[in-house]
Tab-separated table of C-alpha atoms in Angstrom:
chain	number	residue	atom	x	y	z
Q	1	UNK	CA	42.653	-16.982	-60.576
Q	2	UNK	CA	39.129	-15.796	-59.920
Q	3	UNK	CA	38.818	-12.386	-58.313
Q	4	UNK	CA	36.252	-11.867	-55.551
Q	5	UNK	CA	33.893	-8.893	-55.430
Q	6	UNK	CA	35.928	-7.485	-52.526
Q	7	UNK	CA	39.080	-7.689	-54.634
Q	8	UNK	CA	37.376	-5.981	-57.553
Q	9	UNK	CA	36.238	-3.086	-55.365
Q	10	UNK	CA	39.709	-2.728	-53.870
Q	11	UNK	CA	41.311	-2.700	-57.306
Q	12	UNK	CA	38.847	-0.110	-58.589
Q	13	UNK	CA	39.693	2.143	-55.642
Q	14	UNK	CA	43.400	1.628	-56.222
Q	15	UNK	CA	43.260	2.364	-59.931
Q	16	UNK	CA	41.196	5.494	-59.324
Q	17	UNK	CA	43.624	6.714	-56.660
Q	18	UNK	CA	45.527	9.924	-57.410
Q	19	UNK	CA	49.057	9.335	-58.643
Q	20	UNK	CA	51.928	10.383	-56.398
Q	21	UNK	CA	53.527	13.772	-57.053
Q	22	UNK	CA	55.621	13.877	-60.253
Q	23	UNK	CA	57.864	12.164	-60.912
Q	24	UNK	CA	56.029	9.033	-59.690
Q	25	UNK	CA	58.079	6.552	-57.731
Q	26	UNK	CA	58.887	3.358	-59.605
Q	27	UNK	CA	58.251	1.281	-56.480
Q	28	UNK	CA	54.677	2.515	-56.078
Q	29	UNK	CA	53.952	2.193	-59.789
Q	30	UNK	CA	55.315	-1.339	-59.663
Q	31	UNK	CA	53.130	-2.213	-56.682
Q	32	UNK	CA	50.028	-0.912	-58.426
Q	33	UNK	CA	50.832	-2.991	-61.482
Q	34	UNK	CA	51.396	-6.125	-59.433
Q	35	UNK	CA	48.079	-5.625	-57.637
Q	36	UNK	CA	46.264	-5.688	-60.963
Q	37	UNK	CA	47.892	-9.031	-61.794
Q	38	UNK	CA	47.549	-10.612	-58.332
Q	39	UNK	CA	44.995	-9.153	-55.947
Q	40	UNK	CA	45.406	-11.800	-53.224
Q	41	UNK	CA	48.950	-11.035	-52.010
Q	42	UNK	CA	48.634	-9.643	-48.457
Q	43	UNK	CA	52.274	-8.497	-48.351
Q	44	UNK	CA	51.758	-6.560	-51.569
Q	45	UNK	CA	48.710	-4.750	-50.201
Q	46	UNK	CA	50.611	-3.965	-47.004
Q	47	UNK	CA	53.508	-2.404	-48.934
Q	48	UNK	CA	51.124	-0.407	-51.071
Q	49	UNK	CA	49.125	0.796	-48.068
Q	50	UNK	CA	52.338	1.816	-46.315
Q	51	UNK	CA	53.455	3.763	-49.393
Q	52	UNK	CA	50.183	5.678	-49.677
Q	53	UNK	CA	50.120	6.318	-45.931
Q	54	UNK	CA	53.616	7.765	-46.273
Q	55	UNK	CA	52.388	10.151	-48.963
Q	56	UNK	CA	49.462	11.179	-46.795
Q	57	UNK	CA	51.573	11.911	-43.736
Q	58	UNK	CA	54.215	13.721	-45.810
Q	59	UNK	CA	51.453	16.087	-46.899
Q	60	UNK	CA	51.474	17.345	-43.305
Q	61	UNK	CA	55.171	18.253	-43.407
Q	62	UNK	CA	56.848	21.594	-43.864
Q	63	UNK	CA	55.444	22.145	-47.384
Q	64	UNK	CA	52.005	21.092	-46.142
Q	65	UNK	CA	50.317	19.986	-49.333
Q	66	UNK	CA	47.213	19.007	-47.324
Q	67	UNK	CA	46.240	22.670	-46.906
Q	68	UNK	CA	46.704	23.367	-50.624
Q	69	UNK	CA	45.005	20.255	-51.930
Q	70	UNK	CA	43.014	18.611	-49.152
Q	71	UNK	CA	41.048	16.488	-51.621
Q	72	UNK	CA	44.296	14.947	-52.910
Q	73	UNK	CA	45.388	14.155	-49.358
Q	74	UNK	CA	42.004	12.683	-48.480
Q	75	UNK	CA	42.077	10.492	-51.585
Q	76	UNK	CA	45.588	9.271	-50.790
Q	77	UNK	CA	44.577	8.376	-47.217
Q	78	UNK	CA	41.415	6.694	-48.504
Q	79	UNK	CA	43.583	4.569	-50.777
Q	80	UNK	CA	45.906	3.696	-47.900
Q	81	UNK	CA	42.898	2.638	-45.819
Q	82	UNK	CA	41.568	0.375	-48.578
Q	83	UNK	CA	44.949	-1.247	-49.200
Q	84	UNK	CA	45.676	-1.835	-45.515
Q	85	UNK	CA	42.202	-3.201	-44.816
Q	86	UNK	CA	42.647	-5.564	-47.771
Q	87	UNK	CA	46.052	-6.704	-46.453
Q	88	UNK	CA	44.595	-7.418	-43.014
Q	89	UNK	CA	41.702	-9.379	-44.460
Q	90	UNK	CA	43.963	-11.495	-46.661
Q	91	UNK	CA	46.499	-12.175	-43.899
Q	92	UNK	CA	44.042	-13.778	-41.505
Q	93	UNK	CA	42.692	-13.041	-38.010
Q	94	UNK	CA	44.357	-10.740	-35.515
Q	95	UNK	CA	47.491	-12.283	-34.024
Q	96	UNK	CA	48.066	-14.928	-36.699
Q	97	UNK	CA	50.319	-12.967	-39.060
Q	98	UNK	CA	52.904	-10.204	-38.724
Q	99	UNK	CA	51.748	-8.873	-42.099
Q	100	UNK	CA	48.138	-8.705	-40.970
Q	101	UNK	CA	48.923	-7.133	-37.618
Q	102	UNK	CA	51.222	-4.539	-39.208
Q	103	UNK	CA	48.467	-3.688	-41.684
Q	104	UNK	CA	46.009	-3.222	-38.825
Q	105	UNK	CA	48.361	-0.922	-36.938
Q	106	UNK	CA	49.112	1.172	-40.033
Q	107	UNK	CA	45.387	1.341	-40.764
Q	108	UNK	CA	44.990	3.066	-37.410
Q	109	UNK	CA	47.724	5.421	-38.629
Q	110	UNK	CA	45.663	6.238	-41.722
Q	111	UNK	CA	42.680	7.159	-39.559
Q	112	UNK	CA	44.915	9.229	-37.290
Q	113	UNK	CA	46.217	11.159	-40.305
Q	114	UNK	CA	42.612	11.751	-41.374
Q	115	UNK	CA	41.903	13.188	-37.940
Q	116	UNK	CA	44.673	15.757	-38.468
Q	117	UNK	CA	42.797	17.026	-41.512
Q	118	UNK	CA	39.713	17.378	-39.351
Q	119	UNK	CA	41.667	19.230	-36.677
Q	120	UNK	CA	43.088	21.655	-39.202
Q	121	UNK	CA	39.766	22.472	-40.821
Q	122	UNK	CA	37.393	22.341	-37.862
Q	123	UNK	CA	39.446	22.411	-34.687
Q	124	UNK	CA	40.576	19.778	-32.206
Q	125	UNK	CA	37.017	18.810	-31.263
Q	126	UNK	CA	36.223	17.954	-34.885
Q	127	UNK	CA	39.162	15.615	-35.469
Q	128	UNK	CA	37.465	12.226	-35.572
Q	129	UNK	CA	33.849	13.353	-35.935
Q	130	UNK	CA	34.673	14.851	-39.342
Q	131	UNK	CA	35.038	11.337	-40.753
Q	132	UNK	CA	32.062	9.774	-39.007
Q	133	UNK	CA	32.243	6.654	-36.825
Q	134	UNK	CA	35.426	4.630	-36.940
Q	135	UNK	CA	35.184	1.162	-38.552
Q	136	UNK	CA	34.027	-1.544	-36.160
Q	137	UNK	CA	36.848	-3.825	-37.313
Q	138	UNK	CA	39.621	-1.313	-36.543
Q	139	UNK	CA	42.083	-3.133	-34.266
Q	140	UNK	CA	45.654	-3.136	-33.001
Q	141	UNK	CA	47.553	-6.130	-31.588
Q	142	UNK	CA	46.937	-6.675	-27.847
Q	143	UNK	CA	50.475	-5.563	-26.942
Q	144	UNK	CA	49.737	-2.102	-28.402
Q	145	UNK	CA	46.251	-2.101	-26.923
Q	146	UNK	CA	47.919	-2.612	-23.550
Q	147	UNK	CA	50.638	0.002	-24.215
Q	148	UNK	CA	48.042	2.595	-25.186
Q	149	UNK	CA	45.969	1.928	-22.073
Q	150	UNK	CA	49.010	2.103	-19.815
Q	151	UNK	CA	50.143	5.420	-21.312
Q	152	UNK	CA	46.701	7.003	-21.089
Q	153	UNK	CA	46.239	5.849	-17.499
Q	154	UNK	CA	49.592	7.386	-16.562
Q	155	UNK	CA	48.612	10.919	-17.671
Q	156	UNK	CA	46.982	13.500	-15.358
Q	157	UNK	CA	43.405	14.566	-16.014
Q	158	UNK	CA	42.868	17.096	-18.785
Q	159	UNK	CA	46.368	16.687	-20.135
Q	160	UNK	CA	48.138	16.425	-23.468
Q	161	UNK	CA	50.075	13.219	-24.237
Q	162	UNK	CA	53.047	13.741	-26.547
Q	163	UNK	CA	54.148	10.564	-28.320
Q	164	UNK	CA	57.448	9.583	-29.913
Q	165	UNK	CA	56.870	7.101	-32.733
Q	166	UNK	CA	54.395	4.912	-34.553
Q	167	UNK	CA	53.947	2.331	-31.787
Q	168	UNK	CA	53.093	4.624	-28.875
Q	169	UNK	CA	51.143	7.102	-31.028
Q	170	UNK	CA	48.980	4.537	-32.795
Q	171	UNK	CA	48.453	2.662	-29.524
Q	172	UNK	CA	47.403	5.731	-27.537
Q	173	UNK	CA	45.380	7.223	-30.417
Q	174	UNK	CA	43.501	3.962	-30.887
Q	175	UNK	CA	42.640	3.584	-27.212
Q	176	UNK	CA	41.643	7.254	-26.954
Q	177	UNK	CA	39.495	7.571	-30.090
Q	178	UNK	CA	38.494	4.038	-31.129
Q	179	UNK	CA	37.979	2.657	-27.630
Q	180	UNK	CA	36.923	5.903	-25.929
Q	181	UNK	CA	39.411	5.666	-23.057
Q	182	UNK	CA	40.364	8.941	-21.356
Q	183	UNK	CA	38.305	11.398	-23.439
Q	184	UNK	CA	39.810	14.206	-21.344
Q	185	UNK	CA	43.209	13.748	-23.015
Q	186	UNK	CA	44.620	15.044	-26.281
Q	187	UNK	CA	47.097	12.700	-28.018
Q	188	UNK	CA	49.591	14.342	-30.387
Q	189	UNK	CA	52.897	13.169	-31.908
Q	190	UNK	CA	55.593	15.647	-30.893
Q	191	UNK	CA	57.164	15.390	-34.368
Q	192	UNK	CA	53.880	16.384	-36.042
Q	193	UNK	CA	53.429	19.387	-33.757
Q	194	UNK	CA	56.950	20.515	-34.592
Q	195	UNK	CA	56.889	19.847	-38.355
Q	196	UNK	CA	53.311	20.683	-39.400
Q	197	UNK	CA	52.819	24.478	-39.287
Q	198	UNK	CA	49.081	24.351	-40.015
Q	199	UNK	CA	48.380	21.732	-37.376
Q	200	UNK	CA	50.541	23.626	-34.901
Q	201	UNK	CA	48.711	26.898	-35.590
Q	202	UNK	CA	45.345	25.240	-35.042
Q	203	UNK	CA	46.455	23.592	-31.786
Q	204	UNK	CA	48.002	26.827	-30.540
Q	205	UNK	CA	44.752	28.678	-31.259
Q	206	UNK	CA	42.428	26.040	-29.817
Q	207	UNK	CA	44.519	25.617	-26.683
Q	208	UNK	CA	44.873	29.412	-26.362
Q	209	UNK	CA	48.650	29.390	-26.169
Q	210	UNK	CA	49.197	32.837	-27.667
Q	211	UNK	CA	49.987	33.903	-31.214
Q	212	UNK	CA	53.748	34.299	-31.062
Q	213	UNK	CA	55.258	31.014	-29.929
Q	214	UNK	CA	58.202	30.142	-32.169
Q	215	UNK	CA	60.348	27.030	-31.889
Q	216	UNK	CA	59.352	24.947	-28.881
Q	217	UNK	CA	58.086	27.979	-26.955
Q	218	UNK	CA	54.567	26.612	-27.371
Q	219	UNK	CA	55.540	23.694	-25.114
Q	220	UNK	CA	56.466	25.976	-22.229
Q	221	UNK	CA	53.241	27.894	-22.732
Q	222	UNK	CA	51.241	24.650	-22.841
Q	223	UNK	CA	52.836	23.444	-19.599
Q	224	UNK	CA	51.720	26.650	-17.887
Q	225	UNK	CA	48.126	26.029	-18.886
Q	226	UNK	CA	47.519	22.283	-18.583
Q	227	UNK	CA	49.272	19.026	-17.696
Q	228	UNK	CA	51.641	17.672	-20.335
Q	229	UNK	CA	52.845	14.072	-20.289
Q	230	UNK	CA	55.594	12.737	-22.512
Q	231	UNK	CA	55.745	9.064	-23.456
Q	232	UNK	CA	58.820	7.155	-22.352
Q	233	UNK	CA	59.081	5.859	-25.886
Q	234	UNK	CA	61.368	8.933	-26.060
Q	235	UNK	CA	64.928	8.520	-24.848
Q	236	UNK	CA	64.453	11.591	-22.659
Q	237	UNK	CA	61.982	14.373	-22.035
Q	238	UNK	CA	62.132	17.347	-24.457
Q	239	UNK	CA	64.836	19.873	-23.653
Q	240	UNK	CA	63.622	23.438	-24.111
Q	241	UNK	CA	64.624	27.002	-23.337
Q	242	UNK	CA	63.529	28.116	-20.833
Q	243	UNK	CA	63.945	24.725	-19.270
Q	244	UNK	CA	60.856	22.761	-18.266
Q	245	UNK	CA	60.992	20.894	-14.985
Q	246	UNK	CA	59.807	17.400	-15.868
Q	247	UNK	CA	58.669	15.069	-13.093
Q	248	UNK	CA	59.086	11.311	-13.464
Q	249	UNK	CA	55.952	9.206	-13.282
Q	250	UNK	CA	55.460	5.577	-14.283
Q	251	UNK	CA	55.703	5.417	-18.117
Q	252	UNK	CA	55.709	9.204	-18.650
Q	253	UNK	CA	57.397	12.491	-17.790
Q	254	UNK	CA	54.907	15.096	-16.533
Q	255	UNK	CA	54.927	18.874	-16.179
Q	256	UNK	CA	52.254	21.510	-15.656
Q	257	UNK	CA	49.274	21.903	-13.321
Q	258	UNK	CA	47.943	18.577	-12.094
Q	259	UNK	CA	45.101	19.647	-9.808
Q	260	UNK	CA	43.655	16.726	-7.849
Q	261	UNK	CA	44.478	14.127	-10.470
Q	262	UNK	CA	45.289	10.856	-8.646
Q	263	UNK	CA	48.478	9.024	-9.495
Q	264	UNK	CA	48.207	5.429	-10.664
Q	265	UNK	CA	50.427	3.246	-8.439
Q	266	UNK	CA	53.171	1.365	-10.322
Q	267	UNK	CA	51.683	-1.972	-9.244
Q	268	UNK	CA	48.434	-1.182	-11.109
Q	269	UNK	CA	49.963	-1.201	-14.605
Q	270	UNK	CA	49.603	-4.396	-16.616
Q	271	UNK	CA	52.051	-6.219	-18.883
Q	272	UNK	CA	50.280	-9.480	-19.678
Q	273	UNK	CA	49.914	-8.827	-23.405
Q	274	UNK	CA	53.610	-7.955	-23.558
Q	275	UNK	CA	54.494	-11.395	-22.182
Q	276	UNK	CA	52.346	-13.106	-24.825
Q	277	UNK	CA	53.805	-10.900	-27.583
Q	278	UNK	CA	57.379	-11.622	-26.528
Q	279	UNK	CA	56.725	-15.359	-26.519
Q	280	UNK	CA	55.164	-15.104	-29.986
Q	281	UNK	CA	58.005	-12.938	-31.386
Q	282	UNK	CA	55.480	-10.229	-32.202
Q	283	UNK	CA	57.411	-7.372	-33.902
Q	284	UNK	CA	55.320	-4.815	-32.005
Q	285	UNK	CA	56.609	-6.203	-28.698
Q	286	UNK	CA	60.021	-4.597	-29.259
Q	287	UNK	CA	58.988	-0.910	-29.152
Q	288	UNK	CA	56.629	-1.605	-26.239
Q	289	UNK	CA	59.393	-3.341	-24.296
Q	290	UNK	CA	61.813	-0.471	-25.011
Q	291	UNK	CA	59.373	2.057	-23.518
Q	292	UNK	CA	58.695	-0.128	-20.494
Q	293	UNK	CA	62.417	-0.751	-19.932
Q	294	UNK	CA	63.063	2.991	-19.884
Q	295	UNK	CA	60.171	3.420	-17.458
Q	296	UNK	CA	61.574	0.732	-15.156
Q	297	UNK	CA	64.924	2.550	-15.016
Q	298	UNK	CA	63.227	5.713	-13.800
Q	299	UNK	CA	60.544	4.013	-11.679
Q	300	UNK	CA	62.019	0.803	-10.198
Q	301	UNK	CA	58.721	0.036	-8.447
Q	302	UNK	CA	57.352	-1.023	-11.857
Q	303	UNK	CA	59.527	-4.132	-11.625
Q	304	UNK	CA	57.116	-5.629	-9.102
Q	305	UNK	CA	54.235	-5.439	-11.579
Q	306	UNK	CA	56.491	-6.690	-14.370
Q	307	UNK	CA	57.455	-9.665	-12.235
Q	308	UNK	CA	53.772	-10.454	-11.688
Q	309	UNK	CA	53.361	-10.757	-15.455
Q	310	UNK	CA	56.699	-12.576	-15.857
Q	311	UNK	CA	58.391	-9.916	-17.971
Q	312	UNK	CA	60.850	-8.612	-15.355
Q	313	UNK	CA	63.590	-10.918	-16.639
Q	314	UNK	CA	63.279	-9.235	-20.057
Q	315	UNK	CA	63.977	-5.804	-18.537
Q	316	UNK	CA	67.602	-5.186	-17.560
Q	317	UNK	CA	66.744	-2.659	-14.835
Q	318	UNK	CA	64.623	-5.297	-13.100
Q	319	UNK	CA	67.383	-7.937	-13.127
Q	320	UNK	CA	69.705	-6.011	-10.824
């Protein structure tokens, strides 16, 4: 089978990629070998991109390899980006393939992980700018585009949005940094803030939270200084000592000073892309629906908007 120039460039990048930490995983070595033999398998490129993205995000864990060997981490994330972009291109246009759409979402994850490196080295303001402009073809499925917009709209001005998992983080990060929505907000996965000591230290310093904030004490300090909103992709708001008094808003829990930030009425949130995704059995519809269902239980007025977009029957709280 003839190999296109794009395939050749992708393979060169893959073969020049740094190996995983010793001992190398058989699965990743096998994927690399298969890519050399068949460079047109979108599923293969997706699996390989996911594996390299996993290595890149693990570098931000407790051992924090990214601070010891930032070039290794950058190279791993570069490789993930190439593999995921290749998977998306092979799988077809947005919305036509679960493989392609998953690759596009994980590609956003690779850019988000790059931004952490920028935060750690140059501060929060340098996160995305460190890498230059984001690719013009960076996309997420419409259901995540909609989820990200809804979450960002729900947060008070000047706040910090804490996210729970891949779906709500990638969605909100994409809308904030790739689409430029709500530049006043900072979007951070709660798990990363808790597990990455270097990232946490940088955020604590930049947000002026004080030097000695062990455990989740930083969260209480943050709430005293600026609004904090927590995605309802979580089962419940974080429980801390001393206890934080979380207020329920549509799609988020909120604490901290809100100033004159207007509240978005429940009827103003949109769920049209969710309806389309549910009808198409889009795998990304499930985590979006779970977050919205939790929001409907705490804010029943959302059911009116959900009924407008014909998703109320998919939400148990709205069927009562």
